[in-house]
Coordinates of C-alpha atoms in Angstrom, one line a residue:
M1 CA 71.9 -8.6 16.2
K2 CA 70.6 -11.2 18.7
Y3 CA 67.8 -8.7 19.7
R4 CA 66.9 -7.9 16.1
N5 CA 63.9 -10.4 16.0
L6 CA 62.7 -9.2 19.4
V7 CA 62.8 -5.5 18.3
G8 CA 61.1 -6.4 14.9
Y9 CA 58.2 -8.2 16.5
V10 CA 57.7 -5.6 19.2
L11 CA 57.7 -2.8 16.6
A12 CA 55.2 -4.7 14.4
G13 CA 52.9 -5.2 17.4
L14 CA 53.2 -1.6 18.4
I15 CA 52.4 -0.4 14.8
I16 CA 49.2 -2.5 14.7
V17 CA 48.1 -1.2 18.1
G18 CA 48.9 2.3 17.1
L19 CA 46.9 2.0 13.9
S20 CA 43.8 0.7 15.7
P21 CA 42.1 4.1 15.9
V22 CA 42.6 4.6 12.2
I23 CA 41.2 1.2 11.4
L24 CA 38.2 1.9 13.7
D25 CA 37.7 5.3 12.0
I26 CA 37.7 3.7 8.6
K27 CA 35.2 1.1 9.8
K28 CA 33.0 3.7 11.4
N29 CA 33.0 6.0 8.3
Q30 CA 32.1 3.1 6.0
R31 CA 29.1 2.3 8.2
S32 CA 28.0 5.9 9.0
N33 CA 24.7 5.5 7.1
A34 CA 23.9 2.0 8.4
L35 CA 21.6 0.7 11.1
A36 CA 22.6 1.7 14.6
V37 CA 21.2 1.4 18.1
T38 CA 22.0 3.9 20.8
K39 CA 19.5 3.3 23.6
I40 CA 16.8 0.9 24.8
T41 CA 14.2 2.0 27.3
P42 CA 13.3 0.5 29.7
K43 CA 15.9 -2.1 30.3
E44 CA 13.7 -4.4 32.3
G45 CA 10.0 -5.3 32.6
P46 CA 7.5 -7.8 33.8
T47 CA 7.4 -11.5 32.8
A48 CA 3.8 -10.9 31.7
G49 CA 5.0 -8.5 29.0
G50 CA 2.7 -5.9 27.6
N51 CA 4.9 -2.9 28.3
T52 CA 6.2 -0.7 25.5
I53 CA 9.9 -0.8 24.8
V54 CA 11.5 2.1 22.9
I55 CA 14.7 1.7 20.9
E56 CA 16.6 4.7 19.6
G57 CA 19.2 4.8 17.0
S58 CA 19.4 5.6 13.3
D59 CA 18.4 4.3 9.9
F60 CA 15.2 2.5 11.0
K61 CA 13.2 1.6 8.0
K62 CA 9.5 1.3 7.5
R63 CA 8.3 -0.8 4.6
I64 CA 6.0 1.2 2.3
T65 CA 3.3 -0.9 0.6
V66 CA 0.0 -0.6 -1.3
K67 CA -3.0 -0.5 1.0
Q68 CA -5.8 0.2 -1.5
I69 CA -6.0 0.7 -5.2
S70 CA -8.8 2.4 -7.1
V71 CA -9.2 2.3 -10.8
G72 CA -11.2 5.1 -12.5
G73 CA -11.9 6.3 -15.9
A74 CA -8.6 7.8 -17.1
V75 CA -7.0 7.9 -13.7
T76 CA -5.8 5.2 -11.2
C77 CA -4.8 6.0 -7.6
L78 CA -3.3 4.0 -4.7
L79 CA -3.3 4.5 -1.0
S80 CA 0.0 3.7 0.6
S81 CA 0.6 2.0 4.0
E82 CA 1.5 5.5 5.2
Q83 CA -2.0 6.7 4.2
K84 CA -0.7 8.9 1.4
V85 CA -2.1 9.0 -2.1
Y86 CA -0.4 8.5 -5.5
C87 CA -2.1 8.8 -8.9
W88 CA -1.3 8.4 -12.5
G89 CA -3.1 8.6 -15.9
D90 CA -4.8 11.5 -17.6
N91 CA -4.0 14.8 -15.9
S92 CA -5.7 17.2 -18.3
Y93 CA -8.4 17.9 -15.7
G94 CA -6.2 17.6 -12.7
A95 CA -7.2 14.1 -11.6
V96 CA -3.5 13.1 -10.9
G97 CA -3.6 15.7 -8.2
N98 CA 0.1 16.8 -8.4
G99 CA -0.7 20.5 -8.7
E100 CA 0.4 20.8 -12.4
G101 CA -2.4 23.1 -13.5
G102 CA -4.9 25.8 -12.7
P103 CA -8.3 27.1 -13.8
G104 CA -7.1 27.4 -17.4
G105 CA -5.6 24.0 -17.7
L106 CA -2.2 22.4 -17.3
N107 CA 0.8 24.6 -16.6
P108 CA 3.0 25.3 -19.7
G109 CA 5.3 22.3 -20.3
A110 CA 3.5 20.0 -17.9
E111 CA 2.8 16.5 -19.1
E112 CA -0.8 15.7 -19.9
F113 CA -0.4 12.0 -19.1
K114 CA 1.6 10.5 -16.2
T115 CA 2.7 6.9 -16.5
L116 CA 4.1 6.5 -13.1
P117 CA 2.5 7.1 -9.6
Q118 CA 2.7 10.7 -8.6
A119 CA 2.4 11.9 -5.0
I120 CA -0.6 14.3 -4.7
V121 CA 0.1 17.7 -3.3
R122 CA -1.5 18.6 0.0
G123 CA -3.7 21.4 -1.4
E124 CA -6.4 22.0 1.2
I125 CA -5.6 18.8 3.2
P126 CA -4.3 20.1 6.5
D127 CA -0.8 19.1 7.8
G128 CA -1.0 16.0 9.9
V129 CA -4.2 14.7 8.2
K130 CA -3.8 11.4 6.5
I131 CA -6.2 9.6 4.0
K132 CA -8.4 6.7 5.1
Q133 CA -10.1 5.8 1.8
I134 CA -9.9 6.8 -1.9
S135 CA -12.2 6.4 -4.9
S136 CA -11.2 7.2 -8.5
G137 CA -14.0 8.1 -10.9
T138 CA -13.8 9.4 -14.4
L139 CA -11.4 12.3 -14.3
I140 CA -12.1 13.0 -10.7
V141 CA -10.9 11.4 -7.4
Y142 CA -12.5 11.6 -3.9
A143 CA -10.9 10.9 -0.5
I144 CA -11.8 10.7 3.1
G145 CA -9.3 12.2 5.6
T146 CA -8.5 11.1 9.1
D147 CA -10.3 14.4 10.1
D148 CA -13.5 12.9 8.6
Q149 CA -13.6 15.5 5.9
I150 CA -14.1 14.8 2.2
Y151 CA -11.5 16.0 -0.3
F152 CA -11.5 15.8 -4.1
W153 CA -9.3 16.7 -7.1
G154 CA -9.8 16.6 -10.8
A155 CA -12.7 18.2 -12.7
N156 CA -10.4 21.2 -13.2
Q157 CA -9.3 21.2 -9.6
F158 CA -5.5 20.5 -9.9
S159 CA -4.8 20.0 -6.2
P160 CA -7.0 18.5 -3.4
R161 CA -9.9 20.7 -2.4
K162 CA -12.2 20.4 0.6
L163 CA -15.5 19.4 -0.8
S164 CA -17.5 21.9 1.2
S165 CA -15.1 24.8 0.2
V166 CA -16.0 24.3 -3.5
Y167 CA -19.6 23.3 -2.9
P168 CA -20.8 25.1 0.2
G169 CA -23.9 23.0 0.5
A170 CA -22.0 19.7 0.3
S171 CA -21.9 19.0 4.0
L172 CA -23.2 16.0 5.9
P173 CA -25.7 16.6 8.8
N174 CA -24.3 17.5 12.1
G175 CA -22.7 14.6 13.9
V176 CA -22.6 12.4 10.7
V177 CA -19.2 11.5 9.3
P178 CA -18.4 9.8 6.0
V179 CA -17.8 6.0 6.2
K180 CA -17.3 5.3 2.5
I181 CA -17.2 7.3 -0.7
Q182 CA -17.6 6.2 -4.3
A183 CA -16.7 8.5 -7.2
G184 CA -18.6 8.8 -10.5
Y185 CA -18.3 10.9 -13.6
Y186 CA -16.5 14.2 -13.4
N187 CA -19.1 16.4 -15.3
A188 CA -22.2 14.5 -14.4
T189 CA -24.7 16.2 -12.1
S190 CA -24.3 13.4 -9.6
K191 CA -20.5 13.1 -9.0
A192 CA -20.2 10.7 -6.0
V193 CA -22.1 8.9 -3.4
I194 CA -21.3 8.8 0.3
L195 CA -22.3 6.3 3.0
G196 CA -22.7 8.2 6.3
S197 CA -22.3 7.0 9.8
D198 CA -26.0 7.4 10.1
N199 CA -26.4 4.4 7.7
K200 CA -27.8 6.7 5.0
V201 CA -26.6 7.2 1.4
Y202 CA -26.0 10.8 0.1
V203 CA -25.4 11.9 -3.5
H204 CA -23.0 14.7 -4.2
D205 CA -25.1 16.8 -6.5
E206 CA -23.2 19.8 -7.9
D207 CA -26.4 21.8 -7.9
H208 CA -27.8 20.9 -4.5
G209 CA -24.9 19.8 -2.3
L210 CA -25.4 16.4 -0.6
L211 CA -28.8 14.8 -1.2
P212 CA -30.0 11.8 0.8
V213 CA -31.2 8.9 -1.3
P214 CA -34.7 7.9 -0.3
A215 CA -34.9 4.6 1.5
G216 CA -37.7 3.4 -0.8
Q217 CA -38.1 -0.3 -0.3
I218 CA -35.5 -0.6 2.4
S219 CA -37.3 -1.4 5.6
S220 CA -36.8 0.5 8.9
A221 CA -35.3 -2.6 10.4
E222 CA -32.4 -2.6 8.0
K223 CA -29.2 -0.5 8.1
I224 CA -27.2 0.3 5.0
V225 CA -23.6 -1.1 5.5
D226 CA -22.1 -0.7 2.0
V227 CA -22.7 1.3 -1.1
A228 CA -21.7 1.0 -4.8
F229 CA -21.8 3.6 -7.6
S230 CA -21.2 3.5 -11.4
K231 CA -17.9 5.2 -12.3
E232 CA -19.0 5.9 -15.8
A233 CA -22.2 7.6 -14.8
K234 CA -24.1 9.3 -17.6
Q235 CA -27.4 7.6 -17.7
Q236 CA -30.0 8.7 -20.2
G237 CA -30.9 12.4 -19.4
I238 CA -30.5 12.1 -15.7
E239 CA -26.7 12.7 -15.5
G240 CA -26.2 10.1 -12.9
G241 CA -25.5 6.4 -12.7
A242 CA -27.0 3.6 -10.7
I243 CA -26.5 3.6 -7.0
C244 CA -26.7 0.3 -5.1
A245 CA -26.8 -0.4 -1.3
L246 CA -26.2 -3.5 0.9
T247 CA -28.0 -3.8 4.2
N248 CA -27.1 -5.6 7.4
L249 CA -29.7 -8.2 6.6
G250 CA -27.8 -9.3 3.5
K251 CA -30.3 -7.7 1.1
A252 CA -29.3 -5.5 -1.9
Y253 CA -31.2 -2.5 -3.4
C254 CA -30.5 -0.2 -6.3
S255 CA -31.5 3.3 -7.4
L256 CA -31.5 3.6 -11.1
S257 CA -32.2 7.3 -11.4
G258 CA -29.6 9.4 -9.6
A259 CA -31.1 10.2 -6.2
G260 CA -34.3 8.2 -6.8
P261 CA -35.6 5.7 -4.1
F262 CA -34.0 2.3 -3.6
T263 CA -35.8 -0.7 -5.0
T264 CA -35.1 -4.4 -4.4
I265 CA -32.9 -6.1 -7.0
P266 CA -34.4 -8.8 -9.2
Q267 CA -34.5 -12.3 -7.7
G268 CA -33.4 -14.2 -10.8
Q269 CA -31.4 -17.3 -10.0
I270 CA -30.4 -16.1 -6.5
P271 CA -31.8 -18.7 -4.1
T272 CA -34.6 -17.5 -1.8
G273 CA -33.1 -16.7 1.5
A274 CA -29.6 -16.3 0.2
K275 CA -27.7 -13.4 1.9
I276 CA -25.8 -10.8 -0.3
A277 CA -22.2 -10.1 0.8
S278 CA -21.3 -7.5 -1.8
I279 CA -22.6 -5.7 -4.8
S280 CA -20.9 -4.0 -7.8
V281 CA -22.5 -1.9 -10.5
A282 CA -21.5 -0.3 -13.8
A283 CA -24.6 1.3 -15.3
A284 CA -24.6 4.1 -17.9
W285 CA -26.2 5.3 -21.1
T286 CA -24.1 5.8 -24.2
N287 CA -25.0 6.7 -27.8
T288 CA -21.6 5.8 -29.3
D289 CA -21.4 3.7 -32.5
L290 CA -19.9 0.9 -30.4
V291 CA -22.7 0.4 -28.0
P292 CA -25.9 2.2 -29.1
A293 CA -27.9 1.2 -26.1
P294 CA -27.9 1.2 -22.3
I295 CA -24.9 -0.7 -21.0
N296 CA -25.9 -1.7 -17.5
N297 CA -24.1 -4.4 -15.5
F298 CA -24.7 -5.6 -12.0
C299 CA -23.0 -8.3 -9.9
V300 CA -23.7 -9.6 -6.4
L301 CA -21.8 -12.1 -4.3
T302 CA -23.6 -14.3 -1.8
T303 CA -22.2 -15.4 1.5
D304 CA -21.8 -19.0 0.2
G305 CA -19.3 -17.9 -2.4
Q306 CA -21.6 -17.8 -5.4
A307 CA -21.7 -14.8 -7.8
Y308 CA -24.7 -13.7 -9.9
C309 CA -24.7 -11.0 -12.6
W310 CA -27.1 -9.4 -15.0
G311 CA -26.7 -7.0 -17.9
T312 CA -24.8 -6.8 -21.1
I313 CA -22.0 -9.3 -20.3
G314 CA -22.6 -13.0 -20.6
V315 CA -21.8 -15.0 -17.4
D316 CA -23.2 -18.5 -17.9
G317 CA -21.1 -19.6 -20.9
T318 CA -24.0 -19.5 -23.4
I319 CA -25.4 -16.0 -24.1
N320 CA -24.1 -12.4 -23.9
Y321 CA -27.0 -10.8 -22.1
H322 CA -29.0 -11.5 -18.9
A323 CA -32.1 -9.5 -17.8
T324 CA -32.0 -10.9 -14.3
P325 CA -29.4 -12.3 -11.9
T326 CA -27.7 -15.3 -13.4
L327 CA -25.2 -17.7 -11.8
V328 CA -21.7 -17.1 -12.9
K329 CA -20.2 -20.2 -14.4
M330 CA -17.1 -21.0 -12.4
P331 CA -14.6 -23.8 -13.0
P332 CA -15.4 -27.0 -11.1
N333 CA -15.0 -26.8 -7.3
K334 CA -14.2 -23.1 -7.3
K335 CA -16.1 -20.3 -5.5
V336 CA -15.9 -16.5 -5.5
K337 CA -14.4 -14.2 -2.8
K338 CA -14.8 -10.9 -4.6
I339 CA -16.3 -9.7 -7.9
K340 CA -16.2 -6.3 -9.7
T341 CA -18.0 -5.3 -12.9
G342 CA -17.3 -2.7 -15.5
Q343 CA -19.4 -1.8 -18.5
V344 CA -17.6 -4.2 -20.9
H345 CA -15.6 -6.6 -18.6
I346 CA -15.9 -8.4 -15.3
C347 CA -13.2 -9.7 -12.9
L348 CA -13.3 -11.8 -9.8
I349 CA -11.1 -13.4 -7.2
S350 CA -11.7 -17.1 -6.7
D351 CA -11.5 -18.9 -3.3
D352 CA -7.9 -20.1 -4.2
D353 CA -6.9 -16.4 -4.5
Q354 CA -6.6 -16.3 -8.3
V355 CA -8.0 -13.7 -10.7
Y356 CA -10.5 -14.5 -13.5
C357 CA -11.7 -12.0 -16.1
W358 CA -13.9 -12.0 -19.2
D359 CA -15.8 -9.9 -21.7
N360 CA -18.0 -10.5 -24.7
E361 CA -15.6 -9.5 -27.4
K362 CA -12.3 -11.0 -26.3
F363 CA -10.6 -7.6 -26.2
P364 CA -6.8 -7.5 -25.7
G365 CA -6.1 -5.9 -22.4
V366 CA -8.7 -7.8 -20.4
G367 CA -5.8 -9.9 -19.2
I368 CA -6.7 -13.3 -20.6
D369 CA -5.3 -15.6 -23.4
T370 CA -7.6 -14.4 -26.2
N371 CA -6.6 -17.4 -28.3
N372 CA -7.9 -19.9 -25.7
V373 CA -11.0 -18.4 -24.2
S374 CA -14.2 -20.0 -22.9
P375 CA -16.9 -17.4 -24.1
Y376 CA -19.2 -15.6 -21.7
Q377 CA -17.6 -16.9 -18.5
P378 CA -14.6 -16.4 -16.3
N379 CA -11.2 -17.1 -17.7
P380 CA -7.9 -17.2 -15.7
I381 CA -5.7 -14.1 -16.3
L382 CA -2.2 -14.4 -17.6
A383 CA 0.5 -14.3 -14.9
G384 CA 2.5 -11.5 -16.3
Q385 CA 4.7 -10.0 -13.6
I386 CA 2.7 -11.5 -10.7
P387 CA 5.3 -13.9 -9.0
A388 CA 4.4 -17.5 -8.6
G389 CA 2.8 -18.2 -5.3
V390 CA 1.5 -14.7 -4.8
K391 CA -2.2 -14.7 -3.7
I392 CA -4.5 -11.9 -4.9
V393 CA -6.3 -10.2 -2.0
D394 CA -8.0 -7.3 -3.7
I395 CA -9.1 -6.1 -7.1
D396 CA -10.6 -3.1 -8.8
L397 CA -11.5 -2.1 -12.3
N398 CA -13.2 0.3 -14.6
S399 CA -14.4 -0.1 -18.1
S400 CA -16.4 2.0 -20.6
D401 CA -17.3 1.3 -24.2
I402 CA -13.8 2.4 -25.3
A403 CA -11.4 1.8 -22.3
F404 CA -10.9 -0.8 -19.6
E405 CA -8.4 -1.1 -16.8
T406 CA -7.9 -3.6 -14.0
C407 CA -5.6 -3.6 -11.0
A408 CA -5.0 -6.2 -8.3
I409 CA -3.1 -6.3 -4.9
G410 CA -1.2 -9.4 -3.9
D411 CA -0.5 -10.7 -0.4
N412 CA 3.0 -9.3 -1.0
K413 CA 1.3 -5.9 -0.7
K414 CA 2.3 -4.9 -4.2
A415 CA 0.0 -3.8 -7.0
Y416 CA -0.3 -5.1 -10.6
C417 CA -2.3 -3.5 -13.4
W418 CA -3.3 -4.3 -17.0
G419 CA -5.7 -3.0 -19.6
S420 CA -6.4 -1.1 -22.8
N421 CA -3.9 1.6 -21.8
F422 CA -6.2 4.0 -23.5
L423 CA -5.0 7.0 -21.4
G424 CA -1.7 5.7 -20.1
Q425 CA -3.0 4.1 -16.9
S426 CA -1.4 0.7 -17.4
Q427 CA 1.8 1.8 -19.2
L428 CA 3.7 2.1 -15.9
D429 CA 7.2 2.8 -17.3
G430 CA 7.6 6.6 -16.9
K431 CA 7.9 7.1 -20.6
P432 CA 5.7 9.7 -22.4
F433 CA 2.3 8.4 -23.4
E434 CA 1.0 9.0 -26.9
F435 CA -2.7 9.1 -27.3
D436 CA -3.9 7.1 -30.4
P437 CA -7.6 6.1 -30.2
E438 CA -7.3 4.2 -33.5
N439 CA -4.4 2.0 -32.3
P440 CA -4.4 1.6 -28.4
D441 CA -1.2 0.2 -26.9
Y442 CA -2.8 -2.7 -25.0
V443 CA -1.1 -4.1 -21.8
D444 CA -2.6 -7.6 -21.8
K445 CA -0.6 -9.0 -18.9
P446 CA -0.4 -7.8 -15.3
T447 CA 2.4 -5.3 -14.9
L448 CA 4.0 -4.4 -11.5
V449 CA 3.2 -0.9 -10.3
P450 CA 6.6 0.6 -9.5
F451 CA 5.9 1.8 -6.0
G452 CA 6.9 1.1 -2.4
T453 CA 9.9 -0.3 -0.6
D454 CA 10.8 -3.9 0.5
D455 CA 13.3 -3.2 3.3
E456 CA 12.0 -2.8 6.8
T457 CA 13.6 -2.9 10.3
K458 CA 12.6 -6.0 12.3
V459 CA 13.0 -6.8 16.0
T460 CA 13.3 -10.1 17.9
I461 CA 13.5 -10.5 21.7
D462 CA 15.2 -13.8 22.6
G463 CA 14.4 -15.0 19.1
I464 CA 10.7 -14.1 19.4
P465 CA 9.6 -11.8 16.5
V466 CA 7.7 -8.8 17.6
T467 CA 5.9 -6.1 15.6
A468 CA 8.1 -3.0 15.4
R469 CA 6.3 0.3 15.1
I470 CA 8.6 2.6 13.2
I471 CA 8.0 6.1 14.5
N472 CA 10.7 7.7 12.4
Q473 CA 14.3 6.9 11.3
Q474 CA 15.6 7.4 14.9
R475 CA 12.9 5.7 17.0
L476 CA 10.9 2.5 17.0
E477 CA 8.6 0.9 19.6
F478 CA 7.3 -2.6 20.3
T479 CA 5.3 -4.4 22.9
A480 CA 7.2 -6.8 25.0
P481 CA 5.9 -10.4 24.7
P482 CA 5.5 -12.7 27.8
H483 CA 8.7 -14.5 28.9
A484 CA 10.3 -16.3 31.8
P485 CA 12.5 -14.3 34.2
G486 CA 16.1 -13.5 33.1
K487 CA 18.2 -11.5 30.7
V488 CA 17.5 -11.9 27.0
D489 CA 19.1 -10.7 23.7
V490 CA 17.3 -8.0 21.7
V491 CA 18.1 -8.2 17.9
V492 CA 17.4 -5.3 15.5
M493 CA 17.9 -6.0 11.9
N494 CA 17.2 -5.0 8.3
K495 CA 18.3 -6.4 5.0
T496 CA 21.9 -5.3 5.3
D497 CA 22.6 -5.0 9.1
V498 CA 22.0 -7.0 12.3
I499 CA 22.7 -5.5 15.7
T500 CA 22.4 -7.7 18.8
L501 CA 22.0 -6.1 22.2
V502 CA 23.4 -9.0 24.3
K503 CA 21.3 -9.4 27.4
G504 CA 19.9 -6.0 26.5
Y505 CA 16.5 -6.6 28.3
T506 CA 15.7 -8.2 31.6
Y507 CA 12.4 -10.0 32.5
V508 CA 11.6 -9.6 36.2
D509 CA 8.9 -11.3 38.3
N510 CA 6.3 -9.2 40.2
V511 CA 6.8 -6.1 38.2
N512 CA 3.6 -4.3 37.1
P513 CA 3.5 -3.3 33.4
Q514 CA 4.4 0.4 33.0
P515 CA 1.5 2.8 32.2
Q516 CA 1.5 3.1 28.4
P517 CA 2.6 6.5 27.4
Q518 CA 0.3 8.6 25.2
P519 CA 1.6 8.7 21.7
Q520 CA 3.4 12.0 21.0
P521 CA 3.7 13.5 17.6
Q522 CA 7.3 13.0 16.4
P523 CA 9.1 15.6 14.3
Q524 CA 10.0 14.2 10.9
P525 CA 13.8 14.1 10.7
Q526 CA 15.6 15.8 7.8
P527 CA 18.3 13.8 6.1
Q528 CA 21.8 15.1 6.8
P529 CA 25.1 14.3 5.1
A530 CA 27.4 12.2 7.1
E531 CA 30.1 14.4 8.7
P532 CA 32.9 13.2 11.0
N533 CA 32.0 15.8 13.6
N534 CA 28.3 15.5 13.4
P535 CA 27.0 13.7 16.6
A536 CA 24.0 12.4 14.6
N537 CA 26.4 10.2 12.6
D538 CA 28.6 9.1 15.4
K539 CA 27.6 5.5 16.2
T540 CA 29.9 5.3 19.3
L541 CA 28.4 8.0 21.5
T542 CA 26.9 5.8 24.2
P543 CA 28.0 2.6 25.9
N544 CA 24.7 1.0 24.8
S545 CA 25.5 1.6 21.1
G546 CA 25.5 -1.4 18.8
Y547 CA 28.5 0.2 17.0
Q548 CA 30.3 0.7 20.3
K549 CA 29.9 -3.0 21.0
R550 CA 31.3 -3.9 17.6
N551 CA 34.1 -1.4 17.9
H552 CA 35.1 -2.9 21.2
R553 CA 35.3 -6.2 19.5
I554 CA 37.5 -4.8 16.7
R555 CA 39.7 -3.0 19.2
L556 CA 40.1 -6.1 21.3
G557 CA 41.0 -8.1 18.1
V558 CA 43.6 -5.5 17.1
L559 CA 45.2 -5.4 20.6
V560 CA 45.3 -9.2 20.8
S561 CA 47.0 -9.4 17.4
G562 CA 49.6 -6.8 18.4
L563 CA 50.3 -8.4 21.8
T564 CA 50.5 -11.9 20.1
L565 CA 53.2 -10.6 17.8
V566 CA 55.1 -9.2 20.8
V567 CA 54.8 -12.5 22.7
I568 CA 56.0 -14.4 19.6
G569 CA 59.0 -12.1 19.4
L570 CA 59.8 -12.7 23.1
V571 CA 59.5 -16.5 22.8
V572 CA 61.7 -16.7 19.7
S573 CA 64.3 -14.5 21.2
F574 CA 64.3 -16.4 24.4
K575 CA 64.8 -19.7 22.6
R576 CA 67.7 -18.2 20.6
F577 CA 69.2 -17.0 23.8
L578 CA 69.0 -20.5 25.3
K579 CA 70.6 -22.0 22.2
I580 CA 73.5 -19.5 22.3
K581 CA 73.8 -20.2 26.1
K582 CA 74.3 -23.9 25.4

């Protein structure tokens, strides 16, 4: 009996030690889909930094955000940080681009309206080609690819088509690539305008291909650096809206007759010598009962932060129409960073990164408090779902005599939309949209566009944050920052995991930076289920693994616990032995 305690403690310790592999397996299986690091290359580099460090592992995350948003008539599209396109709204002519349709219309059972962002199908966009810029018009969307080709969908094309494959004459001159494209009205003769790398403007005319817009009053010393086009573009009998151009000398010109020559905009209240920074246009002709006259609106922004508009929307707080550029009446001590006009409403971003909108009729859906409005001038929008402290960095809108939509991008890289919801563009809840022209379901406050991800893998080296380039889920790269000689910790983290490579990288004097490897295309990994025997899910394969380091710590803790119990048993038994001896 006197050895009973000794035997008990020893057995307890041996049981714990024996169970350590099971404990480790449970721990490993619980974490099989979590962040892991298996390799860092190279392990040393120069104190000057500048060399590329590659980390391999699993579950590296790239945050997906909104890069650009384009609001058109009946369809809204966004361009993601991965340079992919997502659209929603009226798909009856294929403008959502998700392939649900053909020459005869939508496929049987397909939804006519989409109230959540839909990834466009590739169509004729080649594999590997990404999108650089998008423009949503009325029931048609255009895009420029990284291959410098123009693609479009909508207008009864239900998946992306190469422009020149549908319109053989729609090609830019040899050596000229598209710099910017602006979409118009789907069944107008002039469907879009393109700014070429030759600083010329071309109109996509469905009967004649791409037609250059005559320079007109633009001098030979000027180069066109930006272009604007009316999205609702049926003007009189010409079947094309106004085209405006901005030159490198800060001057603005417009063509009011399709592909007619450019003429200088009116001077109005714009100070002599002021330079134009941007221009926006919404010019069309309508014979509806609501607006039985031309509804032309133009806005320019000068480099000193002043905005001037003219057309059928009041801007000075007194009247609802201005024949020439008139100073926009801003709140005291506020200037303008960006301005966009539609046919029935205007929105701008102030220099404190807030959005102001207004119209003549105080329509619900413009985004303002219609019970507390200063007429014919900018009014702050309601906050809606835009979080406090978020700054607005970009804005786009479209409005006709019956529908108006606005979207903004915050510095949190998320998008928010509001409007008349005439065709489901601002509903954004995934539920079916019911078209009721007599009773529109207005969305009068900014609503978050449900798109993107927040989690991303970040890296620090000795506490210094670096920009991680996520190649895929198994590989990331970053550029080493300058640092004093010595070994430093490298930390890889996301929202739920942190892995520290203790002294994982060494800075060495007098080492030349490695030649930077040419980027190689990486195969996209296919997700695999976690399997005990699948090496891809085994986080302990290499000595450099973050999971190997953690498992070593667990094993050490288990062994120490077991040995401690053994020692306690020996000490207790020895004391009892001495007591019996006495």
